[in-house]
Amino acid sequence: MRRDLVVQVIVDYGDFWENFATAYEAESFINANIDELDLPLSVWLEDMCGNKKWDYDVVDDGSGTFHLVDRPIEKGLRRLIRNPSN
């Protein structure tokens, strides 16, 4: 399988980040840990090479459940370089 086609959802809390295979898994994690961790600083989809595909907005549906809504990435922030320290 081509590595540039494999994607992951990154949930960034500032002090640490988690990665998930799907947006549904990320939503479930956010909702299950909302009392302990609060909302993440940012959520995005990237390929395995670190290329950001799009950002997600974390949106409350009115009942206290949060959902991820995709939006276009901002120009100039197309590539995320991750090193072992972050």
Tab-separated table of C-alpha atoms in Angstrom:
chain	number	residue	atom	x	y	z
A	1	MET	CA	0.000	0.000	0.000
A	2	ARG	CA	1.269	3.474	-0.813
A	3	ARG	CA	2.233	5.369	2.338
A	4	ASP	CA	1.040	8.681	0.882
A	5	LEU	CA	-2.506	7.295	0.781
A	6	VAL	CA	-2.554	6.159	4.419
A	7	VAL	CA	-3.895	8.904	6.693
A	8	GLN	CA	-4.273	9.541	10.398
A	9	VAL	CA	-6.253	11.997	12.495
A	10	ILE	CA	-4.092	13.945	14.975
A	11	VAL	CA	-5.667	15.383	18.132
A	12	ASP	CA	-3.363	17.983	19.709
A	13	TYR	CA	-3.833	18.946	23.370
A	14	GLY	CA	-0.708	21.104	23.551
A	15	ASP	CA	1.229	18.995	26.074
A	16	PHE	CA	0.674	15.813	24.068
A	17	TRP	CA	-1.038	14.529	20.937
A	18	GLU	CA	-2.895	11.339	20.022
A	19	ASN	CA	-3.339	9.838	16.585
A	20	PHE	CA	-6.321	7.837	15.314
A	21	ALA	CA	-7.153	5.938	12.146
A	22	THR	CA	-10.540	7.620	11.647
A	23	ALA	CA	-12.348	10.814	12.576
A	24	TYR	CA	-14.966	8.709	14.391
A	25	GLU	CA	-12.292	7.257	16.703
A	26	ALA	CA	-10.951	10.757	17.383
A	27	GLU	CA	-14.485	12.043	18.141
A	28	SER	CA	-15.064	9.133	20.516
A	29	PHE	CA	-11.789	9.862	22.338
A	30	ILE	CA	-12.570	13.576	22.633
A	31	ASN	CA	-16.084	12.923	23.977
A	32	ALA	CA	-14.954	10.182	26.385
A	33	ASN	CA	-12.214	12.388	27.874
A	34	ILE	CA	-13.866	15.822	27.754
A	35	ASP	CA	-14.120	16.128	31.560
A	36	GLU	CA	-10.492	15.206	32.143
A	37	LEU	CA	-8.759	16.794	29.133
A	38	ASP	CA	-11.180	19.520	27.963
A	39	LEU	CA	-11.208	20.351	24.225
A	40	PRO	CA	-8.091	19.819	22.098
A	41	LEU	CA	-6.190	22.827	20.755
A	42	SER	CA	-6.394	21.511	17.196
A	43	VAL	CA	-7.369	18.454	15.183
A	44	TRP	CA	-6.234	17.644	11.643
A	45	LEU	CA	-5.885	14.862	9.084
A	46	GLU	CA	-2.442	14.090	7.688
A	47	ASP	CA	-0.830	11.418	5.564
A	48	MET	CA	1.946	9.224	6.914
A	49	CYS	CA	4.570	11.572	5.427
A	50	GLY	CA	3.336	14.448	7.613
A	51	ASN	CA	1.484	16.340	4.871
A	52	LYS	CA	-1.575	17.998	6.371
A	53	LYS	CA	-4.659	17.223	4.268
A	54	TRP	CA	-7.226	19.302	6.175
A	55	ASP	CA	-8.119	20.721	9.568
A	56	TYR	CA	-11.135	19.836	11.677
A	57	ASP	CA	-13.308	22.162	13.722
A	58	VAL	CA	-14.552	20.653	16.986
A	59	VAL	CA	-18.254	21.545	17.124
A	60	ASP	CA	-20.779	21.016	19.935
A	61	ASP	CA	-24.092	19.718	18.581
A	62	GLY	CA	-26.076	21.354	21.402
A	63	SER	CA	-26.471	18.205	23.475
A	64	GLY	CA	-22.932	18.211	24.825
A	65	THR	CA	-21.556	15.847	22.185
A	66	PHE	CA	-18.672	17.105	20.077
A	67	HIS	CA	-18.204	16.333	16.387
A	68	LEU	CA	-15.382	16.921	13.927
A	69	VAL	CA	-16.244	19.049	10.900
A	70	ASP	CA	-13.591	19.272	8.187
A	71	ARG	CA	-12.490	22.604	6.716
A	72	PRO	CA	-9.835	23.598	4.174
A	73	ILE	CA	-6.328	24.029	5.533
A	74	GLU	CA	-4.836	27.500	5.756
A	75	LYS	CA	-2.380	28.415	3.035
A	76	GLY	CA	1.251	28.144	4.075
A	77	LEU	CA	0.632	25.390	6.645
A	78	ARG	CA	0.611	22.498	4.227
A	79	ARG	CA	3.443	20.442	5.744
A	80	LEU	CA	3.927	19.392	9.332
A	81	ILE	CA	7.362	18.160	10.302
A	82	ARG	CA	7.191	15.877	13.305
A	83	ASN	CA	10.255	14.895	15.262
A	84	PRO	CA	10.542	12.495	18.219
A	85	SER	CA	10.397	15.317	20.759
A	86	ASN	CA	6.805	16.346	19.949
